């Protein structure tokens, strides 16, 4: 099995073969073998926690962002949007939609992070050590896109319920009443009609999230951090993780925002289609709420990577080093 970047070796290494890994002090004490089934399941658990908790924490900001997208006349900005929401619905109105958010994004995180590890390992094996290093950005992009395809199928039902609760006044304020009503009035399709726009939004977002993160971490250790990764403490490595996550999050927000606007309007209006919503919004309309999304996604992405890496630290899982030139390529040069 290969390392995080898929560059070290085609076979998985045991905990005792972890020389040179960034958590050198604990190299002999890893709980599970890198790439093992239990390792991958625990990575999925880390993804559940990172996505579920972070998206739930920022529900108020997400709610304002969605309302700015579907009703820009009433919700003109972030601060005024908070004021309007509190005036109309009280403080409790700011957390409307928290239950489907938590459930939906927990399931998404399970598949996003868990399957990313699976596909990254598998694609690296198929490419071989040298090509996996030379084409590592493409490897990150392909692995993350593959993982997000399945993650969005898991997310779509709860995302549809969440948007309906947050953006359609008087419809319903809770998951237990909104979901049955949607199914009774529109059938199963109500929960999955937004999956294609979700792919449009989430797949580019996730590709940017993982590829930009991986390459930013590599650049930080190469150009910014004054000592090698293997000599950094766990706290220092987690700080690098947070910094790289925030940088990746800003790019993610810009790339995915137009599709996010389409998803918000699509799930609000019955009988709407993605192309119909896109024509209705126009070029300017799809960029409404971008600043709020940059703040939200930048913070969100940084916290997700921080939590994900922290779970690996807590569970004593092997954390492979950043990409390094394989010895075979070094000899050729």
mmCIF file of C-alpha atoms in Angstrom:
data_model
loop_
_atom_site.group_PDB
_atom_site.id
_atom_site.type_symbol
_atom_site.label_atom_id
_atom_site.label_comp_id
_atom_site.label_asym_id
_atom_site.label_seq_id
_atom_site.Cartn_x
_atom_site.Cartn_y
_atom_site.Cartn_z
ATOM 1 C CA UNK A 1 0.000 0.000 0.000
ATOM 2 C CA UNK A 2 1.301 3.464 -0.749
ATOM 3 C CA UNK A 3 1.664 6.518 1.449
ATOM 4 C CA UNK A 4 -0.680 9.501 1.562
ATOM 5 C CA UNK A 5 0.560 10.733 -1.739
ATOM 6 C CA UNK A 6 0.919 7.202 -2.974
ATOM 7 C CA UNK A 7 4.625 7.461 -3.650
ATOM 8 C CA UNK A 8 6.528 5.145 -1.328
ATOM 9 C CA UNK A 9 5.768 1.550 -2.139
ATOM 10 C CA UNK A 10 3.102 -0.545 -3.811
ATOM 11 C CA UNK A 11 2.538 -2.640 -0.678
ATOM 12 C CA UNK A 12 1.117 -1.542 2.668
ATOM 13 C CA UNK A 13 3.682 -1.185 5.413
ATOM 14 C CA UNK A 14 3.153 -2.369 8.922
ATOM 15 C CA UNK A 15 3.512 -0.103 11.945
ATOM 16 C CA UNK A 16 7.024 -1.401 12.462
ATOM 17 C CA UNK A 17 8.032 -0.304 8.964
ATOM 18 C CA UNK A 18 7.079 3.352 9.428
ATOM 19 C CA UNK A 19 10.560 4.904 9.429
ATOM 20 C CA UNK A 20 10.548 8.472 8.235
ATOM 21 C CA UNK A 21 6.865 9.090 8.914
ATOM 22 C CA UNK A 22 6.022 12.503 10.381
ATOM 23 C CA UNK A 23 4.941 11.116 13.779
ATOM 24 C CA UNK A 24 8.298 9.458 14.319
ATOM 25 C CA UNK A 25 7.982 9.207 18.096
ATOM 26 C CA UNK A 26 4.902 7.007 17.722
ATOM 27 C CA UNK A 27 6.048 5.158 14.624
ATOM 28 C CA UNK A 28 6.177 1.807 16.382
ATOM 29 C CA UNK A 29 2.878 2.232 18.181
ATOM 30 C CA UNK A 30 0.317 2.843 15.435
ATOM 31 C CA UNK A 31 -3.036 1.292 16.217
ATOM 32 C CA UNK A 32 -3.674 -0.082 12.723
ATOM 33 C CA UNK A 33 -1.733 -0.759 9.574
ATOM 34 C CA UNK A 34 -1.845 1.968 6.962
ATOM 35 C CA UNK A 35 -4.413 1.101 4.295
ATOM 36 C CA UNK A 36 -6.065 -1.670 6.325
ATOM 37 C CA UNK A 37 -9.844 -1.944 6.480
ATOM 38 C CA UNK A 38 -9.952 -0.687 10.060
ATOM 39 C CA UNK A 39 -7.665 2.188 9.197
ATOM 40 C CA UNK A 40 -9.951 3.250 6.341
ATOM 41 C CA UNK A 41 -13.087 2.915 8.491
ATOM 42 C CA UNK A 42 -11.526 5.102 11.170
ATOM 43 C CA UNK A 43 -10.631 7.644 8.487
ATOM 44 C CA UNK A 44 -14.325 7.617 7.594
ATOM 45 C CA UNK A 45 -15.156 8.230 11.252
ATOM 46 C CA UNK A 46 -12.808 11.201 11.252
ATOM 47 C CA UNK A 47 -14.583 12.488 8.156
ATOM 48 C CA UNK A 48 -17.991 12.107 9.818
ATOM 49 C CA UNK A 49 -16.875 14.167 12.794
ATOM 50 C CA UNK A 50 -15.063 16.801 10.754
ATOM 51 C CA UNK A 51 -17.927 17.443 8.320
ATOM 52 C CA UNK A 52 -20.893 16.854 10.621
ATOM 53 C CA UNK A 53 -19.661 19.036 13.483
ATOM 54 C CA UNK A 54 -18.295 21.918 11.400
ATOM 55 C CA UNK A 55 -21.336 22.265 9.152
ATOM 56 C CA UNK A 56 -23.637 22.189 12.185
ATOM 57 C CA UNK A 57 -21.648 24.901 13.969
ATOM 58 C CA UNK A 58 -21.984 27.302 11.026
ATOM 59 C CA UNK A 59 -25.704 26.683 10.419
ATOM 60 C CA UNK A 60 -26.561 30.368 11.166
ATOM 61 C CA UNK A 61 -24.126 31.626 8.520
ATOM 62 C CA UNK A 62 -25.253 28.957 6.060
ATOM 63 C CA UNK A 63 -28.887 29.918 6.641
ATOM 64 C CA UNK A 64 -28.195 33.587 5.872
ATOM 65 C CA UNK A 65 -26.162 32.627 2.805
ATOM 66 C CA UNK A 66 -29.007 30.473 1.430
ATOM 67 C CA UNK A 67 -31.573 33.214 2.037
ATOM 68 C CA UNK A 68 -29.370 35.794 0.321
ATOM 69 C CA UNK A 69 -29.288 33.483 -2.690
ATOM 70 C CA UNK A 70 -33.036 32.825 -2.913
ATOM 71 C CA UNK A 71 -34.354 36.221 -1.696
ATOM 72 C CA UNK A 72 -31.671 38.891 -2.268
ATOM 73 C CA UNK A 73 -34.236 41.654 -2.043
ATOM 74 C CA UNK A 74 -34.975 40.888 1.615
ATOM 75 C CA UNK A 75 -31.583 39.559 2.694
ATOM 76 C CA UNK A 76 -29.173 42.122 1.274
ATOM 77 C CA UNK A 77 -26.063 41.296 3.307
ATOM 78 C CA UNK A 78 -24.681 39.121 6.080
ATOM 79 C CA UNK A 79 -25.276 41.504 8.995
ATOM 80 C CA UNK A 80 -28.642 42.727 7.767
ATOM 81 C CA UNK A 81 -29.618 39.128 7.032
ATOM 82 C CA UNK A 82 -28.945 38.156 10.640
ATOM 83 C CA UNK A 83 -31.040 41.114 11.787
ATOM 84 C CA UNK A 84 -33.974 40.224 9.539
ATOM 85 C CA UNK A 85 -33.878 36.577 10.612
ATOM 86 C CA UNK A 86 -33.817 37.395 14.329
ATOM 87 C CA UNK A 87 -36.639 39.903 13.875
ATOM 88 C CA UNK A 88 -38.831 37.442 11.974
ATOM 89 C CA UNK A 89 -38.003 34.150 13.706
ATOM 90 C CA UNK A 90 -36.192 35.015 16.922
ATOM 91 C CA UNK A 91 -32.790 33.666 17.947
ATOM 92 C CA UNK A 92 -33.999 30.093 17.448
ATOM 93 C CA UNK A 93 -34.516 30.911 13.795
ATOM 94 C CA UNK A 94 -30.747 31.136 13.319
ATOM 95 C CA UNK A 95 -30.307 27.407 13.954
ATOM 96 C CA UNK A 96 -33.180 26.257 11.750
ATOM 97 C CA UNK A 97 -32.142 23.210 9.755
ATOM 98 C CA UNK A 98 -29.424 22.018 12.148
ATOM 99 C CA UNK A 99 -30.690 18.403 12.313
ATOM 100 C CA UNK A 100 -30.627 17.618 8.561
ATOM 101 C CA UNK A 101 -27.341 19.519 8.349
ATOM 102 C CA UNK A 102 -25.720 17.341 10.987
ATOM 103 C CA UNK A 103 -27.054 14.060 9.601
ATOM 104 C CA UNK A 104 -26.454 14.885 5.951
ATOM 105 C CA UNK A 105 -22.938 16.195 6.273
ATOM 106 C CA UNK A 106 -21.913 13.442 8.681
ATOM 107 C CA UNK A 107 -22.820 10.907 6.002
ATOM 108 C CA UNK A 108 -21.091 12.991 3.376
ATOM 109 C CA UNK A 109 -17.932 13.171 5.488
ATOM 110 C CA UNK A 110 -17.898 9.411 5.972
ATOM 111 C CA UNK A 111 -17.776 8.834 2.225
ATOM 112 C CA UNK A 112 -15.720 11.918 1.308
ATOM 113 C CA UNK A 113 -12.728 11.251 3.544
ATOM 114 C CA UNK A 114 -13.013 7.491 3.810
ATOM 115 C CA UNK A 115 -13.304 6.876 0.086
ATOM 116 C CA UNK A 116 -10.678 9.504 -0.709
ATOM 117 C CA UNK A 117 -8.168 7.403 1.188
ATOM 118 C CA UNK A 118 -9.374 4.281 -0.624
ATOM 119 C CA UNK A 119 -9.199 5.780 -4.115
ATOM 120 C CA UNK A 120 -5.879 7.524 -3.465
ATOM 121 C CA UNK A 121 -4.273 4.258 -2.450
ATOM 122 C CA UNK A 122 -5.833 2.324 -5.321
ATOM 123 C CA UNK A 123 -5.010 4.858 -8.026
ATOM 124 C CA UNK A 124 -1.418 5.122 -6.757
ATOM 125 C CA UNK A 125 -1.078 1.348 -7.014
ATOM 126 C CA UNK A 126 -2.353 1.434 -10.577
ATOM 127 C CA UNK A 127 0.048 4.221 -11.570
ATOM 128 C CA UNK A 128 3.123 2.879 -9.861
ATOM 129 C CA UNK A 129 5.567 4.732 -7.619
ATOM 130 C CA UNK A 130 7.151 7.092 -10.156
ATOM 131 C CA UNK A 131 4.011 8.127 -12.024
ATOM 132 C CA UNK A 132 2.110 8.516 -8.753
ATOM 133 C CA UNK A 133 4.679 11.107 -7.702
ATOM 134 C CA UNK A 134 4.968 12.891 -11.042
ATOM 135 C CA UNK A 135 1.194 12.968 -11.518
ATOM 136 C CA UNK A 136 0.313 13.474 -7.856
ATOM 137 C CA UNK A 137 -1.922 16.488 -8.444
ATOM 138 C CA UNK A 138 -3.964 14.518 -10.975
ATOM 139 C CA UNK A 139 -4.063 11.622 -8.514
ATOM 140 C CA UNK A 140 -5.496 13.899 -5.793
ATOM 141 C CA UNK A 141 -8.054 15.306 -8.216
ATOM 142 C CA UNK A 142 -9.184 11.886 -9.459
ATOM 143 C CA UNK A 143 -9.385 10.330 -5.981
ATOM 144 C CA UNK A 144 -11.341 13.229 -4.490
ATOM 145 C CA UNK A 145 -13.752 13.435 -7.437
ATOM 146 C CA UNK A 146 -14.455 9.711 -7.206
ATOM 147 C CA UNK A 147 -15.090 9.922 -3.471
ATOM 148 C CA UNK A 148 -17.339 12.969 -3.722
ATOM 149 C CA UNK A 149 -19.541 11.329 -6.346
ATOM 150 C CA UNK A 150 -20.717 8.821 -3.747
ATOM 151 C CA UNK A 151 -20.635 11.327 -0.881
ATOM 152 C CA UNK A 152 -23.171 13.563 -2.643
ATOM 153 C CA UNK A 153 -25.620 10.705 -3.089
ATOM 154 C CA UNK A 154 -25.481 10.261 0.687
ATOM 155 C CA UNK A 155 -25.838 14.006 1.291
ATOM 156 C CA UNK A 156 -28.626 14.859 -1.182
ATOM 157 C CA UNK A 157 -31.727 13.868 0.881
ATOM 158 C CA UNK A 158 -30.791 15.856 3.979
ATOM 159 C CA UNK A 159 -29.511 18.797 1.911
ATOM 160 C CA UNK A 160 -32.907 19.014 0.221
ATOM 161 C CA UNK A 161 -34.700 18.968 3.578
ATOM 162 C CA UNK A 162 -32.326 21.541 5.057
ATOM 163 C CA UNK A 163 -32.770 24.039 2.229
ATOM 164 C CA UNK A 164 -36.565 23.601 2.281
ATOM 165 C CA UNK A 165 -36.643 24.318 6.030
ATOM 166 C CA UNK A 166 -34.329 27.308 5.788
ATOM 167 C CA UNK A 167 -35.690 29.067 2.712
ATOM 168 C CA UNK A 168 -39.427 28.342 2.449
ATOM 169 C CA UNK A 169 -41.323 30.331 5.104
ATOM 170 C CA UNK A 170 -44.129 28.441 6.815
ATOM 171 C CA UNK A 171 -43.183 25.088 5.290
ATOM 172 C CA UNK A 172 -41.737 23.363 8.345
ATOM 173 C CA UNK A 173 -39.165 24.065 11.018
ATOM 174 C CA UNK A 174 -38.039 20.532 11.899
ATOM 175 C CA UNK A 175 -36.669 17.468 10.144
ATOM 176 C CA UNK A 176 -39.333 15.146 11.526
ATOM 177 C CA UNK A 177 -42.131 17.184 9.920
ATOM 178 C CA UNK A 178 -40.398 18.427 6.755
ATOM 179 C CA UNK A 179 -39.159 15.067 5.446
ATOM 180 C CA UNK A 180 -42.561 13.269 5.607
ATOM 181 C CA UNK A 181 -44.270 16.272 4.006
ATOM 182 C CA UNK A 182 -41.776 16.375 1.152
ATOM 183 C CA UNK A 183 -42.196 12.648 0.540
ATOM 184 C CA UNK A 184 -46.000 12.845 0.710
ATOM 185 C CA UNK A 185 -46.278 15.786 -1.682
ATOM 186 C CA UNK A 186 -43.469 15.079 -4.156
ATOM 187 C CA UNK A 187 -42.352 11.489 -3.623
ATOM 188 C CA UNK A 188 -38.809 10.162 -3.373
ATOM 189 C CA UNK A 189 -37.613 12.417 -6.184
ATOM 190 C CA UNK A 190 -37.917 15.441 -3.874
ATOM 191 C CA UNK A 191 -34.848 14.232 -2.002
ATOM 192 C CA UNK A 192 -32.689 13.532 -5.046
ATOM 193 C CA UNK A 193 -33.640 16.167 -7.610
ATOM 194 C CA UNK A 194 -30.737 18.254 -6.368
ATOM 195 C CA UNK A 195 -28.093 15.537 -6.669
ATOM 196 C CA UNK A 196 -26.882 16.664 -10.117
ATOM 197 C CA UNK A 197 -26.409 20.294 -8.981
ATOM 198 C CA UNK A 198 -24.746 18.894 -5.866
ATOM 199 C CA UNK A 199 -22.259 17.093 -8.089
ATOM 200 C CA UNK A 200 -21.737 20.351 -9.975
ATOM 201 C CA UNK A 201 -21.067 22.152 -6.706
ATOM 202 C CA UNK A 202 -19.362 19.563 -4.557
ATOM 203 C CA UNK A 203 -17.123 17.678 -6.991
ATOM 204 C CA UNK A 204 -15.164 20.785 -8.129
ATOM 205 C CA UNK A 205 -15.171 21.963 -4.512
ATOM 206 C CA UNK A 206 -13.789 18.676 -3.204
ATOM 207 C CA UNK A 207 -11.241 18.356 -5.993
ATOM 208 C CA UNK A 208 -9.950 21.800 -5.089
ATOM 209 C CA UNK A 209 -10.225 21.038 -1.369
ATOM 210 C CA UNK A 210 -8.033 17.952 -1.455
ATOM 211 C CA UNK A 211 -5.607 18.792 -4.264
ATOM 212 C CA UNK A 212 -5.012 22.352 -3.089
ATOM 213 C CA UNK A 213 -4.628 21.169 0.504
ATOM 214 C CA UNK A 214 -2.124 18.456 -0.365
ATOM 215 C CA UNK A 215 -0.004 20.738 -2.545
ATOM 216 C CA UNK A 216 -0.228 23.642 -0.057
ATOM 217 C CA UNK A 217 1.009 21.408 2.745
ATOM 218 C CA UNK A 218 3.869 20.347 0.496
ATOM 219 C CA UNK A 219 4.710 23.988 -0.312
ATOM 220 C CA UNK A 220 4.522 25.114 3.323
ATOM 221 C CA UNK A 221 7.002 22.485 4.440
ATOM 222 C CA UNK A 222 9.263 23.255 1.502
ATOM 223 C CA UNK A 223 9.254 27.068 1.573
ATOM 224 C CA UNK A 224 7.784 28.302 4.877
ATOM 225 C CA UNK A 225 8.409 25.894 7.739
ATOM 226 C CA UNK A 226 12.077 26.177 8.840
ATOM 227 C CA UNK A 227 12.510 22.468 9.580
ATOM 228 C CA UNK A 228 11.540 19.170 7.943
ATOM 229 C CA UNK A 229 8.092 17.735 8.589
ATOM 230 C CA UNK A 230 9.577 14.753 10.412
ATOM 231 C CA UNK A 231 11.078 17.111 13.008
ATOM 232 C CA UNK A 232 7.865 19.052 13.662
ATOM 233 C CA UNK A 233 5.792 18.340 16.735
ATOM 234 C CA UNK A 234 2.214 17.129 16.413
ATOM 235 C CA UNK A 235 0.959 20.597 17.380
ATOM 236 C CA UNK A 236 3.118 22.223 14.704
ATOM 237 C CA UNK A 237 1.884 19.792 12.063
ATOM 238 C CA UNK A 238 -1.726 20.444 13.037
ATOM 239 C CA UNK A 239 -1.071 24.186 12.717
ATOM 240 C CA UNK A 240 0.218 23.600 9.172
ATOM 241 C CA UNK A 241 -2.884 21.518 8.505
ATOM 242 C CA UNK A 242 -5.160 24.368 9.615
ATOM 243 C CA UNK A 243 -3.277 26.958 7.535
ATOM 244 C CA UNK A 244 -3.314 24.819 4.400
ATOM 245 C CA UNK A 245 -6.978 23.998 4.949
ATOM 246 C CA UNK A 246 -7.955 27.664 5.089
ATOM 247 C CA UNK A 247 -6.037 28.508 1.916
ATOM 248 C CA UNK A 248 -7.701 25.587 0.141
ATOM 249 C CA UNK A 249 -11.102 26.667 1.468
ATOM 250 C CA UNK A 250 -10.939 30.102 -0.134
ATOM 251 C CA UNK A 251 -10.341 28.585 -3.556
ATOM 252 C CA UNK A 252 -13.064 26.010 -2.903
ATOM 253 C CA UNK A 253 -15.636 28.700 -2.179
ATOM 254 C CA UNK A 254 -15.042 30.539 -5.439
ATOM 255 C CA UNK A 255 -15.040 27.389 -7.580
ATOM 256 C CA UNK A 256 -18.262 25.960 -6.141
ATOM 257 C CA UNK A 257 -20.359 29.069 -5.481
ATOM 258 C CA UNK A 258 -22.379 29.284 -8.739
ATOM 259 C CA UNK A 259 -23.597 25.698 -8.378
ATOM 260 C CA UNK A 260 -24.314 26.329 -4.690
ATOM 261 C CA UNK A 261 -26.652 29.173 -5.667
ATOM 262 C CA UNK A 262 -28.472 26.874 -8.097
ATOM 263 C CA UNK A 263 -28.890 24.171 -5.401
ATOM 264 C CA UNK A 264 -30.374 26.661 -2.940
ATOM 265 C CA UNK A 265 -33.006 27.939 -5.363
ATOM 266 C CA UNK A 266 -33.712 24.494 -6.828
ATOM 267 C CA UNK A 267 -34.530 22.922 -3.471
ATOM 268 C CA UNK A 268 -36.713 25.870 -2.500
ATOM 269 C CA UNK A 269 -39.021 25.843 -5.536
ATOM 270 C CA UNK A 270 -41.206 22.912 -6.564
ATOM 271 C CA UNK A 271 -40.916 21.737 -10.149
ATOM 272 C CA UNK A 272 -37.791 23.740 -10.847
ATOM 273 C CA UNK A 273 -34.854 22.446 -12.873
ATOM 274 C CA UNK A 274 -31.165 23.228 -12.639
ATOM 275 C CA UNK A 275 -30.970 24.836 -16.091
ATOM 276 C CA UNK A 276 -34.164 26.789 -15.463
ATOM 277 C CA UNK A 277 -32.784 28.173 -12.210
ATOM 278 C CA UNK A 278 -29.481 29.025 -13.890
ATOM 279 C CA UNK A 279 -31.245 31.007 -16.615
ATOM 280 C CA UNK A 280 -33.385 32.771 -14.021
ATOM 281 C CA UNK A 281 -30.462 33.816 -11.836
ATOM 282 C CA UNK A 282 -28.170 34.956 -14.631
ATOM 283 C CA UNK A 283 -24.440 35.585 -14.305
ATOM 284 C CA UNK A 284 -24.733 38.137 -11.531
ATOM 285 C CA UNK A 285 -27.285 36.169 -9.546
ATOM 286 C CA UNK A 286 -25.157 33.059 -9.156
ATOM 287 C CA UNK A 287 -22.505 35.102 -7.319
ATOM 288 C CA UNK A 288 -24.840 36.463 -4.639
ATOM 289 C CA UNK A 289 -23.590 35.614 -1.158
ATOM 290 C CA UNK A 290 -20.021 34.858 -2.307
ATOM 291 C CA UNK A 291 -18.350 36.816 0.494
ATOM 292 C CA UNK A 292 -20.381 34.956 3.111
ATOM 293 C CA UNK A 293 -19.468 31.679 1.459
ATOM 294 C CA UNK A 294 -15.739 32.528 1.398
ATOM 295 C CA UNK A 295 -15.807 33.219 5.146
ATOM 296 C CA UNK A 296 -17.888 30.112 5.762
ATOM 297 C CA UNK A 297 -15.987 27.689 3.509
ATOM 298 C CA UNK A 298 -12.537 28.985 4.411
ATOM 299 C CA UNK A 299 -13.166 28.471 8.104
ATOM 300 C CA UNK A 300 -15.079 25.261 7.474
ATOM 301 C CA UNK A 301 -12.369 23.650 5.361
ATOM 302 C CA UNK A 302 -9.613 24.602 7.787
ATOM 303 C CA UNK A 303 -11.539 23.182 10.739
ATOM 304 C CA UNK A 304 -12.434 20.014 8.829
ATOM 305 C CA UNK A 305 -8.819 19.218 8.032
ATOM 306 C CA UNK A 306 -7.798 20.105 11.594
ATOM 307 C CA UNK A 307 -10.440 17.812 13.117
ATOM 308 C CA UNK A 308 -9.684 15.036 10.635
ATOM 309 C CA UNK A 309 -5.969 15.129 11.412
ATOM 310 C CA UNK A 310 -6.675 15.446 15.142
ATOM 311 C CA UNK A 311 -8.772 12.272 15.020
ATOM 312 C CA UNK A 312 -5.835 10.487 13.396
ATOM 313 C CA UNK A 313 -3.579 11.752 16.166
ATOM 314 C CA UNK A 314 -6.024 10.756 18.922
ATOM 315 C CA UNK A 315 -6.562 7.278 17.473
ATOM 316 C CA UNK A 316 -2.836 6.936 16.820
ATOM 317 C CA UNK A 317 -3.324 6.241 13.122
ATOM 318 C CA UNK A 318 -0.334 6.396 10.763
ATOM 319 C CA UNK A 319 -0.039 9.774 9.030
ATOM 320 C CA UNK A 320 2.123 9.505 5.918
ATOM 321 C CA UNK A 321 4.591 12.279 5.057
ATOM 322 C CA UNK A 322 4.233 14.822 2.282
ATOM 323 C CA UNK A 323 5.222 13.769 -1.218
ATOM 324 C CA UNK A 324 8.908 13.058 -1.674
ATOM 325 C CA UNK A 325 10.869 12.272 -4.807
ATOM 326 C CA UNK A 326 11.202 8.484 -5.169
ATOM 327 C CA UNK A 327 14.742 7.160 -5.044
ATOM 328 C CA UNK A 328 14.391 5.653 -8.521
ATOM 329 C CA UNK A 329 13.601 9.075 -10.010
ATOM 330 C CA UNK A 330 16.360 10.726 -8.008
ATOM 331 C CA UNK A 331 18.884 8.270 -9.459
ATOM 332 C CA UNK A 332 17.662 8.981 -12.996
ATOM 333 C CA UNK A 333 18.191 12.698 -12.475
#
